[in-house]
Amino acid sequence: MIELTLKDMTCGHCVRTVTQTLQKLDPQAQVEIDLPSQRVRIETQQPLEAVRQALAEEGYPAS
C-alpha cells in the first residue's frame, strides 16, 4: 500500500485525473482518495517511484 499527500489535488476534477492516471499506470490498481486531507492510498504492483513520476507528470507532485 502506497500513501501519498497531493497538495495540488483540490477538487473533483483533480480526483478523476489522479484516479485515471493511476489506473492507466496499473489497470488493477485500487485507489482510495480523501480529498479534504489530500491523501491518496494506492494498492498497486507498480514501484513507488513510478507512481510518483506518473502523478508528477500530470501536475500532482507528491509531498
mmCIF file of C-alpha atoms in Angstrom:
data_model
loop_
_atom_site.group_PDB
_atom_site.id
_atom_site.type_symbol
_atom_site.label_atom_id
_atom_site.label_comp_id
_atom_site.label_asym_id
_atom_site.label_seq_id
_atom_site.Cartn_x
_atom_site.Cartn_y
_atom_site.Cartn_z
ATOM 1 C CA MET A 1 0.000 0.000 0.000
ATOM 2 C CA ILE A 2 1.319 3.408 -1.015
ATOM 3 C CA GLU A 3 0.022 6.517 0.728
ATOM 4 C CA LEU A 4 0.795 9.965 -0.652
ATOM 5 C CA THR A 5 -0.262 13.539 0.020
ATOM 6 C CA LEU A 6 -1.048 15.573 -3.107
ATOM 7 C CA LYS A 7 -1.237 19.255 -2.122
ATOM 8 C CA ASP A 8 -2.423 20.256 -5.617
ATOM 9 C CA MET A 9 -5.454 17.921 -5.508
ATOM 10 C CA THR A 10 -8.277 20.285 -4.583
ATOM 11 C CA CYS A 11 -11.476 19.307 -6.419
ATOM 12 C CA GLY A 12 -13.490 16.545 -8.050
ATOM 13 C CA HIS A 13 -11.742 17.071 -11.379
ATOM 14 C CA CYS A 14 -8.399 16.511 -9.654
ATOM 15 C CA VAL A 15 -9.726 13.298 -8.092
ATOM 16 C CA ARG A 16 -10.788 11.980 -11.511
ATOM 17 C CA THR A 17 -7.449 12.903 -13.086
ATOM 18 C CA VAL A 18 -5.436 11.277 -10.290
ATOM 19 C CA THR A 19 -7.576 8.129 -10.422
ATOM 20 C CA GLN A 20 -7.307 7.867 -14.218
ATOM 21 C CA THR A 21 -3.551 8.436 -14.103
ATOM 22 C CA LEU A 22 -3.058 5.678 -11.555
ATOM 23 C CA GLN A 23 -5.314 3.242 -13.380
ATOM 24 C CA LYS A 24 -3.526 3.960 -16.655
ATOM 25 C CA LEU A 25 -0.250 3.060 -14.937
ATOM 26 C CA ASP A 26 -1.788 -0.086 -13.385
ATOM 27 C CA PRO A 27 -5.301 -1.076 -14.543
ATOM 28 C CA GLN A 28 -5.649 -3.319 -11.473
ATOM 29 C CA ALA A 29 -4.767 -0.533 -9.016
ATOM 30 C CA GLN A 30 -7.144 0.102 -6.136
ATOM 31 C CA VAL A 31 -7.322 3.829 -5.423
ATOM 32 C CA GLU A 32 -8.801 5.479 -2.315
ATOM 33 C CA ILE A 33 -8.853 9.268 -2.181
ATOM 34 C CA ASP A 34 -9.621 11.501 0.798
ATOM 35 C CA LEU A 35 -9.993 14.920 -0.811
ATOM 36 C CA PRO A 36 -10.244 17.038 2.389
ATOM 37 C CA SER A 37 -6.890 15.706 3.636
ATOM 38 C CA GLN A 38 -5.472 15.496 0.077
ATOM 39 C CA ARG A 39 -4.385 11.892 0.720
ATOM 40 C CA VAL A 40 -4.290 9.064 -1.789
ATOM 41 C CA ARG A 41 -3.935 5.391 -0.886
ATOM 42 C CA ILE A 42 -2.968 3.090 -3.731
ATOM 43 C CA GLU A 43 -2.794 -0.683 -3.821
ATOM 44 C CA THR A 44 -0.600 -1.421 -6.848
ATOM 45 C CA GLN A 45 2.165 -3.661 -8.109
ATOM 46 C CA GLN A 46 3.993 -0.621 -9.507
ATOM 47 C CA PRO A 47 7.008 0.743 -7.612
ATOM 48 C CA LEU A 48 6.628 3.930 -5.591
ATOM 49 C CA GLU A 49 8.876 5.927 -7.916
ATOM 50 C CA ALA A 50 6.771 5.023 -10.980
ATOM 51 C CA VAL A 51 3.624 6.141 -9.149
ATOM 52 C CA ARG A 52 5.217 9.415 -8.024
ATOM 53 C CA GLN A 53 6.538 10.130 -11.528
ATOM 54 C CA ALA A 54 3.179 9.461 -13.230
ATOM 55 C CA LEU A 55 1.385 11.781 -10.808
ATOM 56 C CA ALA A 56 4.030 14.499 -11.133
ATOM 57 C CA GLU A 57 3.765 14.392 -14.928
ATOM 58 C CA GLU A 58 0.031 15.111 -14.591
ATOM 59 C CA GLY A 59 0.691 18.076 -12.275
ATOM 60 C CA TYR A 60 0.200 16.346 -8.920
ATOM 61 C CA PRO A 61 3.622 16.025 -7.288
ATOM 62 C CA ALA A 62 3.566 14.090 -4.029
ATOM 63 C CA SER A 63 4.864 15.830 -0.939
#
